[in-house]
Amino acid sequence: KGWVGVGENRGSVAAFLFTWPDGDTSRRPIKLRKVGGAGLAVMDYPEHGPRFGADGLFVALRDPRDSREPGPQDRLARCKLGPYYERRPDGGGSLFAPGEPAAAAPLASLRAYAGVYGPDEEVPNSDVFFAALE
């Protein structure tokens, strides 16, 4: 519960994910930028939970219309870095700590943050012009 999706795909060249690959949240996290263009930065569907890229990070949350009893399958996270979000600097293909399964890791908690690029930080694709047809 707590997830409200509006049923759309959102693109952004400025999207990113954070990770603490060793699980130590007292240290500075690693920021992984969106790759492969703006498309599918976030897939926002209420029946599935949030997806960052088609397979970058998928958090399976229970559809609020589902009448069955909640179970452990309703709080699983899956991650595959590379196609939609950068791989870790060490080459790792998951946001999760070593030993946690990238295919279906149990989710203890989820926090979503929005941020801005710092003045000394490169903004990818900042020279791209976006046009929308209405």
XYZ file of N, CA, C and O in Angstrom:
536
model
N 0.835 -1.178 0.000
C 0.000 0.000 0.000
C 0.880 1.241 0.000
O 2.022 1.206 0.385
N 0.298 2.352 -0.414
C 1.050 3.587 -0.413
C 1.554 3.982 -1.777
O 2.058 5.068 -1.945
N 1.407 3.120 -2.765
C 1.852 3.420 -4.116
C 0.660 3.871 -4.935
O -0.354 3.208 -4.991
N 0.780 5.018 -5.572
C -0.267 5.521 -6.454
C 0.374 5.745 -7.814
O 1.231 6.598 -7.974
N -0.010 4.941 -8.796
C 0.512 5.098 -10.146
C -0.517 5.775 -11.027
O -1.712 5.644 -10.808
N -0.034 6.513 -12.016
C -0.948 7.205 -12.919
C -0.997 6.548 -14.292
O -1.651 7.040 -15.200
N -0.294 5.432 -14.460
C -0.395 4.665 -15.690
C 0.314 5.257 -16.876
O -0.242 5.310 -17.967
N 1.545 5.706 -16.695
C 2.280 6.256 -17.825
C 3.771 5.972 -17.708
O 4.273 5.653 -16.636
N 4.458 6.087 -18.829
C 5.913 5.984 -18.870
C 6.465 7.393 -18.892
O 5.996 8.238 -19.658
N 7.463 7.636 -18.082
C 8.057 8.968 -18.016
C 9.519 8.898 -18.425
O 10.271 8.060 -17.944
N 9.893 9.774 -19.315
C 11.270 9.833 -19.766
C 12.017 10.973 -19.098
O 11.437 11.995 -18.759
N 13.316 10.773 -18.896
C 14.163 11.832 -18.351
C 15.617 11.461 -18.564
O 16.039 10.372 -18.176
N 16.372 12.365 -19.158
C 17.806 12.124 -19.296
C 18.534 12.408 -17.984
O 19.694 12.056 -17.834
N 17.864 13.047 -17.041
C 18.480 13.395 -15.774
C 18.143 12.406 -14.659
O 18.510 12.634 -13.511
N 17.447 11.313 -14.962
C 17.077 10.328 -13.939
C 18.323 9.615 -13.417
O 19.333 9.494 -14.122
N 18.249 9.133 -12.196
C 19.374 8.407 -11.604
C 18.867 7.504 -10.489
O 17.757 7.667 -9.986
N 19.704 6.547 -10.115
C 19.481 5.686 -8.961
C 20.689 5.814 -8.046
O 21.794 6.098 -8.514
N 20.505 5.601 -6.760
C 21.600 5.556 -5.802
C 21.753 4.130 -5.297
O 20.777 3.387 -5.213
N 22.975 3.778 -4.909
C 23.193 2.487 -4.275
C 24.329 2.571 -3.266
O 25.242 3.393 -3.397
N 24.257 1.750 -2.259
C 25.328 1.493 -1.321
C 25.671 0.019 -1.522
O 25.097 -0.851 -0.860
N 26.564 -0.309 -2.461
C 26.761 -1.716 -2.831
C 27.240 -2.616 -1.699
O 26.988 -3.807 -1.725
N 27.902 -2.041 -0.689
C 28.329 -2.875 0.436
C 27.314 -2.828 1.573
O 27.506 -3.453 2.600
N 26.224 -2.067 1.389
C 25.176 -1.987 2.398
C 25.439 -0.985 3.510
O 24.598 -0.793 4.381
N 26.590 -0.317 3.493
C 26.949 0.630 4.544
C 26.378 2.008 4.209
O 26.994 2.782 3.471
N 25.214 2.326 4.764
C 24.547 3.590 4.454
C 25.153 4.783 5.190
O 24.722 5.910 4.986
N 26.165 4.553 6.031
C 26.846 5.682 6.668
C 27.862 6.305 5.710
O 28.330 7.410 5.941
N 28.189 5.597 4.642
C 29.118 6.109 3.635
C 28.354 6.784 2.513
O 27.145 6.626 2.379
N 29.074 7.531 1.680
C 28.460 8.229 0.547
C 27.985 7.195 -0.484
O 28.708 6.269 -0.820
N 26.764 7.348 -1.009
C 26.263 6.379 -1.991
C 26.886 6.599 -3.366
O 27.504 7.629 -3.632
N 26.684 5.645 -4.230
C 27.112 5.740 -5.624
C 25.893 6.131 -6.445
O 24.823 5.550 -6.293
N 26.069 7.128 -7.311
C 24.982 7.607 -8.157
C 25.121 6.976 -9.534
O 26.178 7.048 -10.156
N 24.055 6.358 -10.020
C 24.052 5.693 -11.323
C 23.062 6.427 -12.229
O 21.870 6.490 -11.942
N 23.583 6.987 -13.334
C 22.758 7.801 -14.224
C 21.971 6.956 -15.214
O 22.336 5.832 -15.526
N 20.933 7.552 -15.735
C 20.134 6.962 -16.817
C 21.002 6.891 -18.059
O 21.714 7.827 -18.371
N 20.956 5.778 -18.773
C 21.693 5.604 -20.025
C 20.726 5.207 -21.133
O 19.586 4.820 -20.867
N 21.169 5.340 -22.373
C 20.349 4.907 -23.499
C 19.249 5.881 -23.871
O 18.248 5.477 -24.454
N 19.411 7.156 -23.529
C 18.387 8.138 -23.855
C 17.383 8.303 -22.731
O 17.458 7.657 -21.695
N 16.418 9.178 -22.966
C 15.462 9.542 -21.917
C 14.377 8.492 -21.675
O 13.826 8.414 -20.593
N 14.069 7.696 -22.678
C 12.915 6.808 -22.619
C 12.899 5.852 -21.442
O 13.925 5.333 -21.022
N 11.721 5.647 -20.901
C 11.440 4.690 -19.830
C 12.278 4.917 -18.573
O 12.712 3.972 -17.928
N 12.487 6.168 -18.213
C 13.185 6.446 -16.956
C 12.386 5.896 -15.784
O 12.923 5.270 -14.883
N 11.067 6.137 -15.810
C 10.168 5.593 -14.786
C 8.911 5.082 -15.477
O 8.325 5.762 -16.306
N 8.536 3.883 -15.144
C 7.284 3.299 -15.624
C 6.343 3.285 -14.426
O 6.630 2.670 -13.412
N 5.258 3.995 -14.544
C 4.411 4.360 -13.423
C 3.034 3.690 -13.542
O 2.093 4.295 -14.009
N 2.939 2.428 -13.124
C 1.688 1.686 -13.252
C 1.214 1.204 -11.888
O 1.946 0.528 -11.174
N -0.023 1.527 -11.496
C -0.492 1.200 -10.151
C -0.589 -0.291 -9.879
O -0.492 -0.722 -8.734
N -0.788 -1.098 -10.903
C -0.950 -2.537 -10.680
C 0.370 -3.273 -10.467
O 0.373 -4.446 -10.130
N 1.501 -2.596 -10.647
C 2.792 -3.265 -10.521
C 3.724 -2.657 -9.491
O 4.617 -3.323 -9.015
N 3.610 -1.385 -9.209
C 4.603 -0.688 -8.411
C 5.577 0.004 -9.344
O 5.515 -0.163 -10.562
N 6.489 0.789 -8.802
C 7.384 1.585 -9.651
C 8.442 0.741 -10.352
O 8.961 -0.220 -9.792
N 8.750 1.143 -11.584
C 9.849 0.557 -12.358
C 10.732 1.696 -12.822
O 10.241 2.669 -13.378
N 12.007 1.561 -12.614
C 12.980 2.530 -13.093
C 13.697 1.863 -14.257
O 14.509 0.967 -14.053
N 13.317 2.269 -15.491
C 13.735 1.527 -16.664
C 12.901 0.257 -16.721
O 12.233 -0.114 -15.753
N 12.917 -0.408 -17.856
C 12.130 -1.637 -17.984
C 12.596 -2.699 -16.993
O 11.799 -3.480 -16.486
N 13.905 -2.696 -16.692
C 14.432 -3.700 -15.765
C 15.505 -3.155 -14.834
O 16.129 -3.901 -14.106
N 15.736 -1.833 -14.827
C 16.760 -1.235 -13.969
C 16.493 -1.487 -12.496
O 17.333 -1.991 -11.771
N 15.320 -1.135 -12.047
C 14.876 -1.425 -10.687
C 13.363 -1.555 -10.732
O 12.668 -0.638 -11.166
N 12.878 -2.690 -10.307
C 11.441 -2.963 -10.285
C 11.067 -3.346 -8.867
O 11.626 -4.284 -8.307
N 10.150 -2.597 -8.277
C 9.680 -2.865 -6.926
C 8.253 -3.368 -7.035
O 7.341 -2.607 -7.360
N 8.067 -4.649 -6.780
C 6.747 -5.263 -6.904
C 5.925 -4.955 -5.661
O 6.180 -5.462 -4.580
N 4.947 -4.075 -5.829
C 4.035 -3.753 -4.738
C 2.655 -4.274 -5.085
O 2.283 -4.360 -6.248
N 1.903 -4.599 -4.086
C 0.581 -5.189 -4.286
C -0.392 -4.174 -4.846
O -0.485 -3.043 -4.378
N -1.115 -4.592 -5.849
C -2.177 -3.781 -6.418
C -3.215 -3.523 -5.326
O -3.701 -4.463 -4.692
N -3.557 -2.243 -5.056
C -4.517 -1.968 -3.979
C -5.898 -2.564 -4.227
O -6.678 -2.735 -3.304
N -6.179 -2.948 -5.473
C -7.476 -3.573 -5.783
C -7.452 -5.078 -5.538
O -8.470 -5.740 -5.643
N -6.282 -5.623 -5.212
C -6.121 -7.056 -4.995
C -6.724 -7.418 -3.635
O -6.334 -6.872 -2.608
N -7.659 -8.350 -3.611
C -8.358 -8.697 -2.371
C -7.674 -9.816 -1.587
O -8.068 -10.097 -0.461
N -6.661 -10.453 -2.157
C -6.006 -11.547 -1.431
C -5.159 -10.996 -0.278
O -4.826 -9.824 -0.242
N -4.810 -11.871 0.636
C -3.973 -11.474 1.766
C -2.571 -11.128 1.279
O -2.011 -11.833 0.437
N -1.967 -10.047 1.792
C -0.590 -9.711 1.400
C 0.370 -10.816 1.804
O 0.188 -11.469 2.829
N 1.386 -11.026 0.986
C 2.399 -12.031 1.274
C 3.778 -11.517 0.926
O 3.932 -10.390 0.455
N 4.808 -12.339 1.134
C 6.176 -11.904 0.870
C 6.428 -11.563 -0.601
O 7.285 -10.759 -0.911
N 5.664 -12.147 -1.512
C 5.832 -11.859 -2.934
C 5.437 -10.428 -3.277
O 5.762 -9.927 -4.337
N 4.743 -9.750 -2.377
C 4.288 -8.384 -2.613
C 5.337 -7.336 -2.273
O 5.108 -6.155 -2.457
N 6.479 -7.734 -1.760
C 7.525 -6.782 -1.379
C 8.885 -7.244 -1.897
O 9.856 -7.273 -1.165
N 8.934 -7.599 -3.164
C 10.181 -8.024 -3.778
C 10.706 -6.936 -4.709
O 9.942 -6.244 -5.360
N 12.014 -6.815 -4.761
C 12.651 -5.872 -5.681
C 13.561 -6.657 -6.615
O 14.197 -7.630 -6.211
N 13.582 -6.227 -7.881
C 14.436 -6.851 -8.889
C 15.285 -5.768 -9.521
O 14.822 -4.635 -9.676
N 16.505 -6.109 -9.916
C 17.399 -5.103 -10.471
C 18.306 -5.699 -11.540
O 18.861 -6.783 -11.354
N 18.444 -4.965 -12.640
C 19.398 -5.308 -13.696
C 19.937 -3.997 -14.245
O 19.241 -3.278 -14.940
N 21.172 -3.686 -13.892
C 21.793 -2.452 -14.359
C 22.446 -2.679 -15.715
O 22.889 -3.770 -16.018
N 22.512 -1.633 -16.502
C 23.176 -1.700 -17.802
C 22.332 -1.153 -18.925
O 22.697 -0.155 -19.532
N 21.188 -1.759 -19.234
C 20.399 -1.263 -20.366
C 19.750 0.107 -20.137
O 19.658 0.895 -21.062
N 19.294 0.399 -18.913
C 18.590 1.659 -18.651
C 19.292 2.551 -17.641
O 19.088 3.759 -17.647
N 20.065 1.977 -16.749
C 20.837 2.729 -15.768
C 22.256 2.176 -15.742
O 22.468 0.977 -15.956
N 23.229 3.062 -15.478
C 24.639 2.674 -15.465
C 24.889 1.478 -14.552
O 24.240 1.344 -13.512
N 25.870 0.673 -14.944
C 26.369 -0.364 -14.044
C 27.214 0.312 -12.977
O 27.679 1.428 -13.157
N 27.417 -0.356 -11.860
C 28.266 0.192 -10.796
C 29.696 0.339 -11.299
O 30.116 -0.369 -12.218
N 30.489 1.228 -10.700
C 31.879 1.401 -11.132
C 32.713 0.115 -11.067
O 33.640 -0.068 -11.837
N 32.340 -0.796 -10.162
C 33.060 -2.068 -10.069
C 32.545 -3.103 -11.073
O 32.953 -4.249 -11.062
N 31.611 -2.690 -11.941
C 31.061 -3.588 -12.951
C 29.818 -4.329 -12.507
O 29.203 -5.050 -13.293
N 29.439 -4.170 -11.241
C 28.271 -4.871 -10.710
C 26.998 -4.508 -11.451
O 26.785 -3.354 -11.816
N 26.165 -5.502 -11.680
C 24.936 -5.312 -12.438
C 23.688 -5.197 -11.595
O 22.586 -5.358 -12.098
N 23.840 -4.914 -10.293
C 22.691 -4.816 -9.399
C 22.930 -3.709 -8.378
O 24.076 -3.412 -8.039
N 21.863 -3.129 -7.875
C 21.965 -2.149 -6.791
C 22.195 -2.814 -5.449
O 22.626 -2.186 -4.497
N 21.901 -4.096 -5.363
C 21.877 -4.794 -4.081
C 23.270 -5.201 -3.616
O 24.195 -5.357 -4.408
N 23.382 -5.400 -2.310
C 24.648 -5.811 -1.702
C 25.011 -7.226 -2.141
O 24.130 -8.018 -2.513
N 26.315 -7.568 -2.101
C 26.717 -8.932 -2.446
C 25.961 -9.951 -1.605
O 25.717 -9.747 -0.421
N 25.545 -11.015 -2.233
C 24.796 -12.062 -1.552
C 23.290 -11.885 -1.647
O 22.547 -12.815 -1.374
N 22.839 -10.680 -2.020
C 21.402 -10.474 -2.205
C 21.064 -10.808 -3.654
O 21.760 -10.380 -4.567
N 20.012 -11.563 -3.878
C 19.679 -11.960 -5.251
C 19.125 -10.795 -6.062
O 18.180 -10.133 -5.637
N 19.720 -10.536 -7.234
C 19.229 -9.461 -8.110
C 17.879 -9.821 -8.705
O 17.105 -8.958 -9.081
N 17.592 -11.127 -8.790
C 16.346 -11.581 -9.415
C 15.127 -11.324 -8.537
O 14.046 -11.090 -9.052
N 15.272 -11.357 -7.222
C 14.123 -11.133 -6.345
C 14.599 -10.957 -4.907
O 14.595 -11.889 -4.124
N 15.007 -9.751 -4.554
C 15.469 -9.461 -3.200
C 14.298 -8.977 -2.346
O 13.528 -8.127 -2.790
N 14.147 -9.487 -1.139
C 13.083 -9.001 -0.263
C 13.330 -7.542 0.102
O 14.446 -7.151 0.406
N 12.301 -6.743 0.067
C 12.400 -5.307 0.311
C 12.068 -5.021 1.772
O 10.974 -5.320 2.237
N 13.031 -4.441 2.485
C 12.800 -4.061 3.875
C 12.169 -2.679 3.953
O 11.279 -2.435 4.755
N 12.649 -1.761 3.114
C 12.081 -0.409 3.064
C 12.414 0.195 1.703
O 13.303 -0.279 1.001
N 11.696 1.243 1.362
C 11.909 1.934 0.090
C 11.783 3.422 0.325
O 10.825 3.870 0.953
N 12.774 4.169 -0.142
C 12.728 5.626 -0.079
C 12.960 6.149 -1.483
O 13.825 5.661 -2.193
N 12.198 7.127 -1.878
C 12.367 7.763 -3.182
C 12.741 9.218 -2.961
O 12.118 9.907 -2.155
N 13.789 9.653 -3.640
C 14.273 11.014 -3.518
C 14.291 11.668 -4.893
O 14.492 11.012 -5.897
N 14.133 12.942 -4.931
C 14.311 13.729 -6.150
C 15.424 14.723 -5.852
O 15.561 15.201 -4.728
N 16.227 15.011 -6.853
C 17.347 15.899 -6.602
C 17.714 16.714 -7.817
O 17.077 16.623 -8.866
N 18.752 17.511 -7.660
C 19.257 18.333 -8.748
C 20.755 18.080 -8.888
O 21.407 17.639 -7.945
N 21.278 18.364 -10.079
C 22.711 18.236 -10.292
C 23.428 19.412 -9.644
O 22.947 20.546 -9.682
N 24.586 19.153 -9.063
C 25.404 20.192 -8.453
C 26.068 21.060 -9.511
O 26.171 20.664 -10.675
N 26.554 22.251 -9.122
C 27.151 23.159 -10.102
C 28.394 22.588 -10.780
O 28.700 22.948 -11.916
N 29.100 21.672 -10.132
C 30.302 21.086 -10.726
C 30.051 19.696 -11.318
O 30.974 19.029 -11.743
N 28.804 19.267 -11.346
C 28.455 17.936 -11.819
C 27.970 17.984 -13.269
O 27.175 18.839 -13.639
N 28.468 17.066 -14.092
C 28.064 17.007 -15.496
C 26.592 16.601 -15.602
O 26.159 15.636 -14.990
N 25.840 17.347 -16.386
C 24.440 17.018 -16.654
C 24.416 16.327 -18.010
O 24.700 16.946 -19.033
N 24.098 15.024 -18.043
C 24.135 14.309 -19.319
C 23.085 14.821 -20.292
O 21.982 15.194 -19.889
N 23.456 14.851 -21.551
C 22.544 15.259 -22.628
C 21.946 16.635 -22.405
O 20.815 16.896 -22.810
N 22.677 17.556 -21.768
C 22.123 18.872 -21.468
C 21.970 19.737 -22.716
O 21.311 20.775 -22.666
N 22.543 19.307 -23.832
C 22.413 20.076 -25.063
C 21.265 19.578 -25.941
O 21.064 20.063 -27.046
N 20.485 18.622 -25.442
C 19.383 18.058 -26.213
C 18.179 18.982 -26.153
O 17.840 19.529 -25.100
N 17.515 19.178 -27.284
C 16.292 19.981 -27.347
C 15.100 19.026 -27.427
O 15.057 18.163 -28.292
N 14.160 19.164 -26.509
C 12.987 18.315 -26.502
C 11.797 19.086 -27.060
O 11.574 20.237 -26.730
N 11.042 18.449 -27.908
C 9.834 19.054 -28.461
C 8.668 18.128 -28.191
O 8.805 16.913 -28.234
N 7.534 18.712 -27.907
C 6.328 17.920 -27.669
C 5.252 18.356 -28.628
O 5.068 19.542 -28.884
N 4.564 17.387 -29.196
C 3.437 17.687 -30.076
C 2.171 17.549 -29.254
O 1.966 16.576 -28.547
N 1.312 18.523 -29.369
C 0.063 18.456 -28.600
C -1.112 18.465 -29.543
O -1.091 18.973 -30.602
